[in-house]
GROMACS .gro file of C-alpha atoms in nm:
model
  511
    1MET     CA    1   0.627  -4.397  -0.623
    2PRO     CA    2   0.984  -4.475  -0.551
    3ILE     CA    3   1.267  -4.245  -0.650
    4ARG     CA    4   1.561  -4.373  -0.832
    5PHE     CA    5   1.883  -4.199  -0.723
    6HIS     CA    6   2.106  -4.083  -1.015
    7SER     CA    7   2.347  -3.817  -1.097
    8THR     CA    8   2.107  -3.538  -1.161
    9LEU     CA    9   1.876  -3.603  -0.855
   10PHE     CA   10   2.045  -3.353  -0.630
   11LEU     CA   11   2.024  -3.081  -0.900
   12VAL     CA   12   1.654  -3.151  -0.928
   13LEU     CA   13   1.608  -3.127  -0.559
   14TYR     CA   14   1.800  -2.809  -0.541
   15LEU     CA   15   1.611  -2.635  -0.832
   16SER     CA   16   1.249  -2.755  -0.734
   17PRO     CA   17   1.096  -2.768  -0.390
   18ILE     CA   18   0.931  -3.093  -0.456
   19ILE     CA   19   0.793  -3.340  -0.188
   20PHE     CA   20   0.986  -3.669  -0.167
   21GLY     CA   21   0.810  -3.931  -0.355
   22TYR     CA   22   0.659  -3.706  -0.626
   23SER     CA   23   0.754  -3.609  -0.975
   24PRO     CA   24   0.851  -3.242  -1.005
   25ASN     CA   25   0.581  -3.184  -1.268
   26ASP     CA   26   0.299  -3.326  -1.047
   27VAL     CA   27   0.020  -3.073  -1.011
   28LYS     CA   28  -0.089  -3.175  -0.665
   29THR     CA   29   0.276  -3.158  -0.543
   30TRP     CA   30   0.324  -2.804  -0.662
   31CYS     CA   31  -0.025  -2.684  -0.554
   32SER     CA   32   0.027  -2.833  -0.205
   33GLN     CA   33   0.275  -2.542  -0.147
   34THR     CA   34  -0.010  -2.273  -0.189
   35PRO     CA   35  -0.265  -2.172   0.072
   36HIS     CA   36  -0.542  -2.267  -0.174
   37PRO     CA   37  -0.421  -2.594  -0.320
   38LYS     CA   38  -0.765  -2.718  -0.448
   39LEU     CA   39  -0.816  -2.399  -0.644
   40CYS     CA   40  -0.472  -2.425  -0.784
   41GLU     CA   41  -0.522  -2.787  -0.885
   42ASP     CA   42  -0.856  -2.705  -1.048
   43PHE     CA   43  -0.705  -2.421  -1.261
   44LEU     CA   44  -0.405  -2.600  -1.353
   45SER     CA   45  -0.589  -2.910  -1.472
   46HIS     CA   46  -0.815  -2.698  -1.684
   47ASN     CA   47  -0.521  -2.503  -1.811
   48PRO     CA   48  -0.256  -2.760  -1.879
   49THR     CA   49   0.104  -2.632  -1.973
   50THR     CA   50   0.285  -2.754  -2.276
   51THR     CA   51   0.593  -2.836  -2.081
   52PRO     CA   52   0.629  -3.005  -1.742
   53ILE     CA   53   0.675  -2.780  -1.445
   54LYS     CA   54   1.033  -2.832  -1.330
   55GLU     CA   55   1.116  -2.521  -1.125
   56LYS     CA   56   0.951  -2.298  -0.876
   57SER     CA   57   1.012  -1.985  -1.095
   58GLN     CA   58   0.819  -2.153  -1.379
   59PHE     CA   59   0.537  -2.252  -1.137
   60PHE     CA   60   0.524  -1.887  -1.024
   61LYS     CA   61   0.484  -1.753  -1.376
   62ILE     CA   62   0.218  -1.998  -1.460
   63SER     CA   63   0.020  -1.923  -1.142
   64THR     CA   64   0.042  -1.537  -1.209
   65GLN     CA   65  -0.068  -1.579  -1.560
   66LEU     CA   66  -0.377  -1.774  -1.434
   67ALA     CA   67  -0.452  -1.500  -1.197
   68LEU     CA   68  -0.420  -1.247  -1.465
   69ASP     CA   69  -0.655  -1.449  -1.707
   70ARG     CA   70  -0.902  -1.481  -1.424
   71ALA     CA   71  -0.902  -1.117  -1.336
   72ILE     CA   72  -0.955  -1.010  -1.707
   73HIS     CA   73  -1.244  -1.253  -1.723
   74THR     CA   74  -1.408  -1.108  -1.400
   75GLN     CA   75  -1.358  -0.748  -1.524
   76THR     CA   76  -1.533  -0.830  -1.857
   77ASN     CA   77  -1.825  -0.967  -1.656
   78LEU     CA   78  -1.838  -0.656  -1.436
   79TYR     CA   79  -1.850  -0.421  -1.743
   80SER     CA   80  -2.181  -0.596  -1.842
   81LEU     CA   81  -2.331  -0.552  -1.496
   82GLY     CA   82  -2.345  -0.168  -1.472
   83SER     CA   83  -2.702  -0.160  -1.607
   84LYS     CA   84  -2.813  -0.368  -1.320
   85CYS     CA   85  -2.710  -0.118  -1.056
   86ARG     CA   86  -3.038  -0.011  -0.889
   87ASN     CA   87  -2.921   0.315  -0.728
   88ALA     CA   88  -2.643   0.572  -0.721
   89HIS     CA   89  -2.471   0.401  -0.433
   90GLU     CA   90  -2.440   0.087  -0.627
   91LYS     CA   91  -2.332   0.256  -0.928
   92THR     CA   92  -2.054   0.442  -0.730
   93ALA     CA   93  -1.919   0.107  -0.585
   94TRP     CA   94  -1.950  -0.068  -0.930
   95ALA     CA   95  -1.733   0.217  -1.084
   96ASP     CA   96  -1.476   0.175  -0.818
   97CYS     CA   97  -1.454  -0.196  -0.891
   98LEU     CA   98  -1.398  -0.141  -1.270
   99GLU     CA   99  -1.116   0.101  -1.181
  100LEU     CA  100  -0.966  -0.129  -0.922
  101PHE     CA  101  -0.974  -0.445  -1.146
  102ASP     CA  102  -0.798  -0.242  -1.413
  103PHE     CA  103  -0.523  -0.148  -1.170
  104THR     CA  104  -0.490  -0.525  -1.059
  105ILE     CA  105  -0.458  -0.628  -1.413
  106GLN     CA  106  -0.188  -0.365  -1.473
  107LYS     CA  107   0.013  -0.497  -1.170
  108LEU     CA  108  -0.026  -0.853  -1.275
  109ASN     CA  109   0.086  -0.777  -1.635
  110LYS     CA  110   0.385  -0.584  -1.503
  111THR     CA  111   0.480  -0.902  -1.300
  112VAL     CA  112   0.462  -1.146  -1.574
  113ASN     CA  113   0.604  -0.906  -1.847
  114PRO     CA  114   0.954  -1.028  -1.922
  115VAL     CA  115   1.047  -0.682  -2.048
  116THR     CA  116   0.995  -0.545  -1.689
  117LYS     CA  117   1.291  -0.728  -1.546
  118CYS     CA  118   1.156  -0.690  -1.197
  119THR     CA  119   1.312  -0.842  -0.887
  120GLN     CA  120   1.138  -1.088  -0.667
  121TYR     CA  121   1.086  -0.798  -0.406
  122ASP     CA  122   0.918  -0.575  -0.681
  123SER     CA  123   0.683  -0.879  -0.771
  124GLN     CA  124   0.583  -0.921  -0.411
  125THR     CA  125   0.497  -0.556  -0.383
  126TRP     CA  126   0.278  -0.556  -0.699
  127LEU     CA  127   0.111  -0.879  -0.613
  128SER     CA  128   0.044  -0.736  -0.265
  129THR     CA  129  -0.126  -0.438  -0.424
  130ALA     CA  130  -0.321  -0.657  -0.683
  131LEU     CA  131  -0.481  -0.844  -0.384
  132THR     CA  132  -0.551  -0.509  -0.190
  133ASN     CA  133  -0.730  -0.367  -0.495
  134LEU     CA  134  -0.980  -0.663  -0.497
  135GLU     CA  135  -1.052  -0.629  -0.123
  136THR     CA  136  -1.106  -0.249  -0.190
  137CYS     CA  137  -1.357  -0.330  -0.460
  138ARG     CA  138  -1.566  -0.526  -0.209
  139GLU     CA  139  -1.538  -0.291   0.067
  140GLY     CA  140  -1.698  -0.013  -0.141
  141PHE     CA  141  -2.033  -0.178  -0.130
  142ALA     CA  142  -1.997  -0.218   0.254
  143ASP     CA  143  -1.899   0.158   0.287
  144LEU     CA  144  -2.212   0.266   0.123
  145GLY     CA  145  -2.443  -0.001   0.290
  146VAL     CA  146  -2.551  -0.177  -0.034
  147SER     CA  147  -2.551  -0.536  -0.104
  148ASN     CA  148  -2.585  -0.598  -0.486
  149ASN     CA  149  -2.717  -0.942  -0.570
  150TYR     CA  150  -2.583  -0.917  -0.926
  151ILE     CA  151  -2.235  -0.749  -0.890
  152LEU     CA  152  -2.080  -0.881  -0.570
  153PRO     CA  153  -2.122  -1.252  -0.653
  154SER     CA  154  -1.937  -1.182  -0.987
  155VAL     CA  155  -1.637  -1.043  -0.785
  156SER     CA  156  -1.555  -1.398  -0.676
  157ASN     CA  157  -1.276  -1.491  -0.430
  158ASN     CA  158  -1.113  -1.696  -0.694
  159VAL     CA  159  -0.899  -1.414  -0.826
  160SER     CA  160  -0.798  -1.308  -0.479
  161ASN     CA  161  -0.713  -1.673  -0.368
  162LEU     CA  162  -0.521  -1.722  -0.696
  163ILE     CA  163  -0.306  -1.403  -0.621
  164SER     CA  164  -0.267  -1.524  -0.261
  165ASN     CA  165  -0.112  -1.845  -0.407
  166THR     CA  166   0.131  -1.638  -0.611
  167LEU     CA  167   0.242  -1.452  -0.298
  168ALA     CA  168   0.313  -1.769  -0.125
  169ILE     CA  169   0.505  -1.907  -0.426
  170ASN     CA  170   0.716  -1.584  -0.463
  171LYS     CA  171   0.740  -1.525  -0.087
  172ALA     CA  172   1.014  -1.243  -0.104
  173PRO     CA  173   1.122  -1.161   0.237
  174TYR     CA  174   1.025  -0.806   0.333
  175THR     CA  175   1.369  -0.727   0.447
  176SER     CA  176   1.531  -0.803   0.104
  177GLN     CA  177   1.755  -0.545  -0.057
  178PRO     CA  178   1.674  -0.561  -0.441
  179ASN     CA  179   1.986  -0.550  -0.656
  180HIS     CA  180   1.892  -0.252  -0.876
  181LYS     CA  181   2.135  -0.114  -1.124
  182ASN     CA  182   2.268   0.228  -1.091
  183GLY     CA  183   2.085   0.288  -0.780
  184PHE     CA  184   1.744   0.281  -0.930
  185PRO     CA  185   1.493  -0.001  -1.012
  186THR     CA  186   1.560  -0.168  -1.351
  187TRP     CA  187   1.203  -0.102  -1.461
  188VAL     CA  188   1.233   0.272  -1.424
  189ASN     CA  189   1.389   0.452  -1.728
  190PRO     CA  190   1.735   0.593  -1.644
  191GLY     CA  191   1.626   0.924  -1.792
  192ASP     CA  192   1.354   0.964  -1.539
  193ARG     CA  193   1.629   1.040  -1.276
  194LYS     CA  194   1.754   1.352  -1.439
  195LEU     CA  195   1.532   1.626  -1.270
  196LEU     CA  196   1.529   1.433  -0.933
  197GLN     CA  197   1.900   1.487  -0.896
  198SER     CA  198   1.860   1.869  -0.923
  199SER     CA  199   1.823   2.012  -0.564
  200SER     CA  200   1.551   2.251  -0.694
  201PRO     CA  201   1.392   2.088  -1.000
  202THR     CA  202   1.276   2.346  -1.257
  203ALA     CA  203   0.905   2.369  -1.286
  204ASP     CA  204   0.753   2.253  -1.614
  205VAL     CA  205   0.436   2.444  -1.547
  206VAL     CA  206   0.306   2.685  -1.287
  207VAL     CA  207  -0.031   2.679  -1.129
  208ALA     CA  208  -0.165   3.004  -0.978
  209LYS     CA  209  -0.528   3.093  -0.874
  210ASP     CA  210  -0.459   3.457  -0.973
  211GLY     CA  211  -0.379   3.363  -1.338
  212SER     CA  212  -0.014   3.449  -1.314
  213GLY     CA  213   0.079   3.094  -1.408
  214ASN     CA  214   0.017   2.849  -1.690
  215TYR     CA  215  -0.301   2.711  -1.532
  216LYS     CA  216  -0.544   2.826  -1.259
  217THR     CA  217  -0.619   2.475  -1.132
  218ILE     CA  218  -0.398   2.176  -1.044
  219SER     CA  219  -0.637   1.937  -1.241
  220GLU     CA  220  -0.560   2.118  -1.566
  221ALA     CA  221  -0.195   2.093  -1.504
  222VAL     CA  222  -0.216   1.725  -1.432
  223SER     CA  223  -0.428   1.665  -1.759
  224ALA     CA  224  -0.155   1.851  -1.944
  225ALA     CA  225   0.108   1.625  -1.799
  226SER     CA  226  -0.065   1.317  -1.920
  227LYS     CA  227  -0.035   1.430  -2.263
  228ARG     CA  228   0.337   1.486  -2.266
  229LYS     CA  229   0.566   1.262  -2.454
  230GLY     CA  230   0.783   1.016  -2.258
  231SER     CA  231   0.774   0.976  -1.887
  232ALA     CA  232   1.056   1.190  -1.777
  233ARG     CA  233   1.001   1.374  -1.439
  234TYR     CA  234   0.735   1.656  -1.476
  235VAL     CA  235   0.739   1.927  -1.222
  236ILE     CA  236   0.415   2.110  -1.141
  237TYR     CA  237   0.478   2.412  -0.919
  238VAL     CA  238   0.159   2.528  -0.728
  239LYS     CA  239   0.182   2.873  -0.594
  240ALA     CA  240   0.041   2.972  -0.247
  241GLY     CA  241  -0.332   2.965  -0.233
  242THR     CA  242  -0.630   2.727  -0.145
  243TYR     CA  243  -0.732   2.501  -0.436
  244LYS     CA  244  -1.085   2.366  -0.388
  245GLU     CA  245  -1.070   2.060  -0.623
  246ASN     CA  246  -1.051   1.686  -0.628
  247VAL     CA  247  -0.745   1.572  -0.819
  248GLN     CA  248  -0.649   1.234  -0.962
  249ILE     CA  249  -0.285   1.179  -1.089
  250LYS     CA  250  -0.252   0.872  -1.313
  251SER     CA  251   0.072   0.964  -1.496
  252LYS     CA  252   0.415   0.852  -1.389
  253ASN     CA  253   0.691   1.061  -1.245
  254ILE     CA  254   0.476   1.362  -1.151
  255MET     CA  255   0.608   1.616  -0.892
  256LEU     CA  256   0.378   1.863  -0.713
  257ARG     CA  257   0.579   2.149  -0.540
  258GLY     CA  258   0.422   2.411  -0.339
  259ASP     CA  259   0.515   2.707  -0.124
  260GLY     CA  260   0.492   2.535   0.210
  261ILE     CA  261   0.263   2.358   0.463
  262GLY     CA  262  -0.033   2.582   0.524
  263LYS     CA  263   0.054   2.797   0.219
  264THR     CA  264  -0.037   2.582  -0.086
  265ILE     CA  265  -0.349   2.383   0.025
  266ILE     CA  266  -0.551   2.137  -0.194
  267THR     CA  267  -0.886   2.092  -0.023
  268GLY     CA  268  -1.201   1.887  -0.068
  269SER     CA  269  -1.482   1.746   0.143
  270LYS     CA  270  -1.598   1.405  -0.001
  271SER     CA  271  -1.679   1.152   0.255
  272VAL     CA  272  -1.876   0.814   0.304
  273GLY     CA  273  -2.138   1.008   0.489
  274GLY     CA  274  -2.167   1.215   0.184
  275GLY     CA  275  -2.215   0.922  -0.052
  276SER     CA  276  -1.845   0.850  -0.151
  277THR     CA  277  -1.674   0.523  -0.100
  278THR     CA  278  -1.356   0.551   0.133
  279PHE     CA  279  -1.139   0.491  -0.179
  280ASN     CA  280  -1.320   0.762  -0.374
  281SER     CA  281  -1.338   1.028  -0.109
  282ALA     CA  282  -0.978   1.143  -0.148
  283THR     CA  283  -0.913   1.497  -0.222
  284VAL     CA  284  -0.605   1.387  -0.408
  285ALA     CA  285  -0.559   1.048  -0.528
  286VAL     CA  286  -0.227   0.938  -0.683
  287VAL     CA  287  -0.185   0.618  -0.894
  288GLY     CA  288   0.104   0.701  -1.128
  289ASP     CA  289   0.437   0.555  -0.992
  290GLY     CA  290   0.731   0.773  -0.885
  291PHE     CA  291   0.508   1.056  -0.739
  292ILE     CA  292   0.674   1.322  -0.533
  293ALA     CA  293   0.509   1.607  -0.330
  294GLN     CA  294   0.675   1.870  -0.136
  295ASP     CA  295   0.551   2.186   0.064
  296ILE     CA  296   0.191   2.116   0.002
  297THR     CA  297  -0.112   2.062   0.250
  298PHE     CA  298  -0.368   1.794   0.158
  299GLN     CA  299  -0.694   1.856   0.329
  300ASN     CA  300  -1.038   1.712   0.362
  301THR     CA  301  -1.281   1.920   0.558
  302ALA     CA  302  -1.561   1.672   0.602
  303GLY     CA  303  -1.641   1.692   0.966
  304PRO     CA  304  -1.589   1.434   1.236
  305THR     CA  305  -1.939   1.311   1.191
  306SER     CA  306  -1.900   1.235   0.815
  307GLY     CA  307  -1.720   0.916   0.854
  308GLN     CA  308  -1.430   0.819   0.636
  309ALA     CA  309  -1.298   1.118   0.451
  310VAL     CA  310  -0.953   1.092   0.287
  311ALA     CA  311  -0.722   1.390   0.227
  312LEU     CA  312  -0.464   1.198   0.026
  313ARG     CA  313  -0.468   0.848  -0.115
  314SER     CA  314  -0.138   0.701  -0.258
  315GLY     CA  315  -0.122   0.397  -0.463
  316SER     CA  316   0.198   0.519  -0.633
  317ASP     CA  317   0.490   0.294  -0.602
  318LEU     CA  318   0.812   0.450  -0.493
  319SER     CA  319   0.629   0.780  -0.398
  320VAL     CA  320   0.766   1.035  -0.165
  321PHE     CA  321   0.614   1.316   0.057
  322TYR     CA  322   0.841   1.575   0.190
  323LYS     CA  323   0.735   1.860   0.414
  324CYS     CA  324   0.375   1.796   0.352
  325GLY     CA  325   0.067   1.840   0.559
  326PHE     CA  326  -0.231   1.602   0.581
  327GLU     CA  327  -0.540   1.742   0.759
  328GLY     CA  328  -0.856   1.560   0.829
  329ASN     CA  329  -1.056   1.362   1.091
  330GLN     CA  330  -1.129   0.990   1.012
  331ASP     CA  331  -0.913   0.824   0.751
  332THR     CA  332  -0.704   1.134   0.670
  333LEU     CA  333  -0.412   0.961   0.516
  334TYR     CA  334  -0.476   0.650   0.290
  335VAL     CA  335  -0.127   0.483   0.244
  336TYR     CA  336  -0.316   0.256   0.005
  337SER     CA  337  -0.051   0.033  -0.156
  338ASP     CA  338   0.304   0.000  -0.296
  339ARG     CA  339   0.614   0.143  -0.143
  340GLN     CA  340   0.621   0.491   0.013
  341PHE     CA  341   0.818   0.728   0.215
  342TYR     CA  342   0.696   1.040   0.423
  343ARG     CA  343   0.966   1.276   0.565
  344GLU     CA  344   0.904   1.587   0.796
  345CYS     CA  345   0.536   1.577   0.727
  346ASP     CA  346   0.245   1.700   0.972
  347ILE     CA  347  -0.055   1.452   0.988
  348TYR     CA  348  -0.374   1.533   1.175
  349GLY     CA  349  -0.674   1.314   1.256
  350THR     CA  350  -0.897   1.117   1.490
  351VAL     CA  351  -0.998   0.762   1.395
  352ASP     CA  352  -0.762   0.536   1.182
  353PHE     CA  353  -0.612   0.838   1.038
  354ILE     CA  354  -0.297   0.665   0.903
  355PHE     CA  355  -0.435   0.367   0.733
  356GLY     CA  356  -0.399   0.136   0.418
  357ASN     CA  357  -0.178  -0.148   0.300
  358ALA     CA  358   0.136   0.005   0.155
  359ALA     CA  359   0.485  -0.072   0.262
  360VAL     CA  360   0.542   0.267   0.413
  361VAL     CA  361   0.797   0.445   0.643
  362PHE     CA  362   0.727   0.761   0.826
  363GLN     CA  363   1.035   0.948   0.941
  364ASN     CA  364   1.083   1.289   1.147
  365CYS     CA  365   0.709   1.340   1.113
  366ASN     CA  366   0.463   1.511   1.349
  367ILE     CA  367   0.141   1.324   1.428
  368TYR     CA  368  -0.128   1.534   1.581
  369VAL     CA  369  -0.434   1.381   1.734
  370HIS     CA  370  -0.778   1.586   1.729
  371ASN     CA  371  -1.035   1.591   1.998
  372HIS     CA  372  -1.271   1.286   1.954
  373LYS     CA  373  -1.425   1.054   2.188
  374THR     CA  374  -1.184   0.762   2.095
  375ASN     CA  375  -0.873   0.800   1.865
  376THR     CA  376  -0.678   0.553   1.693
  377VAL     CA  377  -0.352   0.658   1.502
  378THR     CA  378  -0.326   0.372   1.255
  379ALA     CA  379  -0.528   0.090   1.101
  380GLN     CA  380  -0.296  -0.120   0.883
  381GLY     CA  381  -0.470  -0.347   0.634
  382ARG     CA  382  -0.239  -0.635   0.562
  383SER     CA  383  -0.468  -0.928   0.484
  384ASP     CA  384  -0.228  -1.208   0.373
  385PRO     CA  385   0.079  -1.330   0.563
  386ASN     CA  386   0.294  -1.304   0.256
  387GLN     CA  387   0.220  -0.939   0.167
  388ASN     CA  388   0.542  -0.729   0.226
  389THR     CA  389   0.338  -0.442   0.377
  390GLY     CA  390   0.316  -0.251   0.688
  391ILE     CA  391   0.335   0.080   0.858
  392SER     CA  392   0.666   0.183   1.010
  393ILE     CA  393   0.672   0.502   1.230
  394HIS     CA  394   1.027   0.600   1.294
  395ASN     CA  395   1.173   0.902   1.480
  396CYS     CA  396   0.846   1.085   1.487
  397ARG     CA  397   0.638   1.259   1.750
  398VAL     CA  398   0.280   1.170   1.855
  399THR     CA  399   0.116   1.453   2.041
  400ALA     CA  400  -0.235   1.620   2.086
  401ALA     CA  401  -0.351   1.883   1.840
  402SER     CA  402  -0.455   2.210   2.005
  403ASP     CA  403  -0.814   2.118   2.042
  404LEU     CA  404  -0.735   1.807   2.243
  405LYS     CA  405  -0.455   1.941   2.472
  406SER     CA  406  -0.686   2.068   2.737
  407VAL     CA  407  -0.906   1.759   2.746
  408GLN     CA  408  -0.672   1.476   2.659
  409SER     CA  409  -0.697   1.309   2.984
  410SER     CA  410  -1.062   1.230   2.929
  411VAL     CA  411  -1.014   1.104   2.565
  412LYS     CA  412  -0.875   0.756   2.484
  413THR     CA  413  -0.610   0.755   2.224
  414TYR     CA  414  -0.438   0.435   2.094
  415LEU     CA  415  -0.147   0.364   1.858
  416GLY     CA  416  -0.360   0.154   1.628
  417ARG     CA  417  -0.605  -0.132   1.574
  418PRO     CA  418  -0.606  -0.423   1.346
  419TRP     CA  419  -0.827  -0.353   1.030
  420ARG     CA  420  -0.710  -0.678   0.874
  421GLU     CA  421  -0.600  -1.018   1.006
  422TYR     CA  422  -0.232  -0.969   0.957
  423SER     CA  423  -0.207  -0.604   1.044
  424ARG     CA  424   0.152  -0.497   1.087
  425THR     CA  425   0.262  -0.173   1.253
  426VAL     CA  426   0.570  -0.063   1.454
  427PHE     CA  427   0.655   0.256   1.627
  428MET     CA  428   1.036   0.306   1.673
  429LYS     CA  429   1.235   0.573   1.851
  430THR     CA  430   0.926   0.785   1.848
  431TYR     CA  431   0.809   1.040   2.110
  432LEU     CA  432   0.468   0.930   2.249
  433ASP     CA  433   0.307   1.209   2.464
  434SER     CA  434   0.069   1.139   2.761
  435LEU     CA  435  -0.237   1.118   2.545
  436ILE     CA  436  -0.148   0.758   2.448
  437ASP     CA  437  -0.350   0.501   2.664
  438PRO     CA  438  -0.136   0.272   2.881
  439ALA     CA  439  -0.276  -0.034   2.687
  440GLY     CA  440  -0.127   0.121   2.381
  441TRP     CA  441  -0.342  -0.062   2.121
  442MET     CA  442  -0.721  -0.120   2.064
  443GLU     CA  443  -0.911  -0.418   1.942
  444TRP     CA  444  -1.091  -0.397   1.618
  445SER     CA  445  -1.376  -0.651   1.702
  446GLY     CA  446  -1.329  -0.892   2.003
  447ASN     CA  447  -1.045  -1.137   1.945
  448PHE     CA  448  -1.007  -1.070   1.577
  449ALA     CA  449  -0.648  -1.067   1.452
  450LEU     CA  450  -0.501  -1.044   1.800
  451LYS     CA  451  -0.282  -1.360   1.733
  452THR     CA  452  -0.210  -1.292   1.374
  453LEU     CA  453  -0.120  -0.923   1.380
  454TYR     CA  454   0.235  -0.782   1.435
  455TYR     CA  455   0.253  -0.475   1.647
  456GLY     CA  456   0.591  -0.363   1.775
  457GLU     CA  457   0.734  -0.087   1.989
  458TYR     CA  458   1.117  -0.008   2.003
  459MET     CA  459   1.288   0.245   2.212
  460ASN     CA  460   1.011   0.492   2.215
  461THR     CA  461   1.038   0.787   2.452
  462GLY     CA  462   0.792   1.032   2.632
  463PRO     CA  463   0.523   0.980   2.901
  464GLY     CA  464   0.304   0.766   2.680
  465SER     CA  465   0.598   0.520   2.580
  466SER     CA  466   0.589   0.288   2.887
  467THR     CA  467   0.515  -0.068   2.783
  468SER     CA  468   0.448  -0.201   3.150
  469ASN     CA  469   0.072  -0.183   3.096
  470ARG     CA  470   0.051  -0.268   2.723
  471VAL     CA  471  -0.181  -0.531   2.580
  472LYS     CA  472  -0.104  -0.889   2.632
  473TRP     CA  473  -0.188  -1.004   2.267
  474ALA     CA  474   0.018  -1.284   2.118
  475GLY     CA  475   0.082  -1.060   1.817
  476TYR     CA  476   0.213  -0.767   2.035
  477HIS     CA  477   0.598  -0.727   2.081
  478VAL     CA  478   0.818  -0.512   2.279
  479ILE     CA  479   1.115  -0.516   2.048
  480THR     CA  480   1.444  -0.533   2.221
  481SER     CA  481   1.662  -0.678   1.934
  482THR     CA  482   1.829  -0.433   1.701
  483SER     CA  483   1.821  -0.693   1.425
  484GLU     CA  484   1.446  -0.735   1.468
  485ALA     CA  485   1.380  -0.357   1.467
  486SER     CA  486   1.613  -0.313   1.157
  487LYS     CA  487   1.365  -0.502   0.956
  488PHE     CA  488   1.139  -0.194   0.960
  489THR     CA  489   1.394   0.070   0.854
  490VAL     CA  490   1.390   0.268   0.533
  491GLY     CA  491   1.699   0.048   0.396
  492ASN     CA  492   1.518  -0.273   0.473
  493PHE     CA  493   1.146  -0.241   0.476
  494ILE     CA  494   1.107  -0.023   0.159
  495ALA     CA  495   1.468  -0.092   0.023
  496GLY     CA  496   1.501   0.287   0.025
  497ASN     CA  497   1.881   0.292  -0.046
  498SER     CA  498   1.804   0.172  -0.402
  499TRP     CA  499   1.565   0.460  -0.507
  500LEU     CA  500   1.544   0.741  -0.244
  501PRO     CA  501   1.892   0.899  -0.305
  502ALA     CA  502   1.778   1.001  -0.653
  503THR     CA  503   1.490   1.202  -0.503
  504ASN     CA  504   1.720   1.429  -0.312
  505VAL     CA  505   1.490   1.387  -0.003
  506PRO     CA  506   1.694   1.341   0.323
  507PHE     CA  507   1.645   1.000   0.481
  508THR     CA  508   1.794   0.777   0.747
  509SER     CA  509   1.862   0.431   0.611
  510GLY     CA  510   1.894   0.237   0.944
  511LEU     CA  511   1.792   0.284   1.309
   0.00000   0.00000   0.00000
């Protein structure tokens, strides 16, 4: 249909990314901007809006609401299917799915809620997490080798694809700097900052195995924190000792502070080999936003033949780990989702031992590789090109643990492999010891993701840092541009200048 040019046309073209020749409220036109246009059209035609779609922001809100409605519908179906689980493994994977759908609904609610006043960058983070949750739900069944004909079909791709559409519509650049007021995101209560600004935050409760504190277990202290009024920072001081327990932290703004790496230890031994999903194998799992840990070791003692065994899983937005240790073998540290920062930490493992789909920066950390037949330091899980996620390892050291040092010449160790199609990982200004294979990076399965991944190296040092014999994949980059490398810094990649200063944890904003 021909367009008539009049005085308001240029304003309409400016506000709405329409295709020439179509009305701005044409469903097909709007949906053509998404990766799943047919699904978009089907849902919009069955859920007509009361007003024409005139702006991209309006289209985004409608699309996000559709994804939310569909997620709620799917979760309702899932609840009714628990009785059809045929064994313990299916029940375990089903229970994970219920929890993960709940997390997804929370993230979508947060995105569409006008009270939240989130930035475009916040929205992209939470939508990225919502999509990751649904993939993790499906992975649980694969972890345990079960194929449930009742449950898995109900976890349709529709919700994932609707979320993928919202990511494409929002498309916040991962280098954006959110304009947060007073140096902290607008959706965090200003009062939550108070204790963070203290150089040594006073403990609200003390955990001590010998009974000299308020509680003998960390789980008891965490449970008490969930009953507190308000959401101000709650500091749990954990005295030196080894605490054998599995801990889940769902409350916001919790801080765990110990007596130092190797002194305060939280340990568990759940693993996929032992009947857990990867997601549920974590010794400590953090969900509540704004989590901080300092001077603590997180440990999973499941052996190298037990498969995936997580020491810590963080799905906490704006979480910080300072002077912490992470000990395990395969899948030690699950940087699951949202924005995270690690500073001066020690991380040990063998296969994919820093993995997940958060937007995360490691700075001034020691990464130690154990003796194993083949080692991969990272396995980043970005599955959608519009997710603002990735692993950035900046000014760290990658060396052999004591058990690998004498035999490292006979063991192949790689910087990473692509767990998902758009896997994104960079090593910048990091010392790479001679244990790193000259190829640098390892395939996941044949040619999978080699064109779509983004792996980069920038100004690394050490005997394993030479890029002359690195892989020749289309997605691999020797980064020579400062502006390109700067995309993966604390200031840009996780917008750290807007929230890290309040934590009192040291950080370098740029390169």
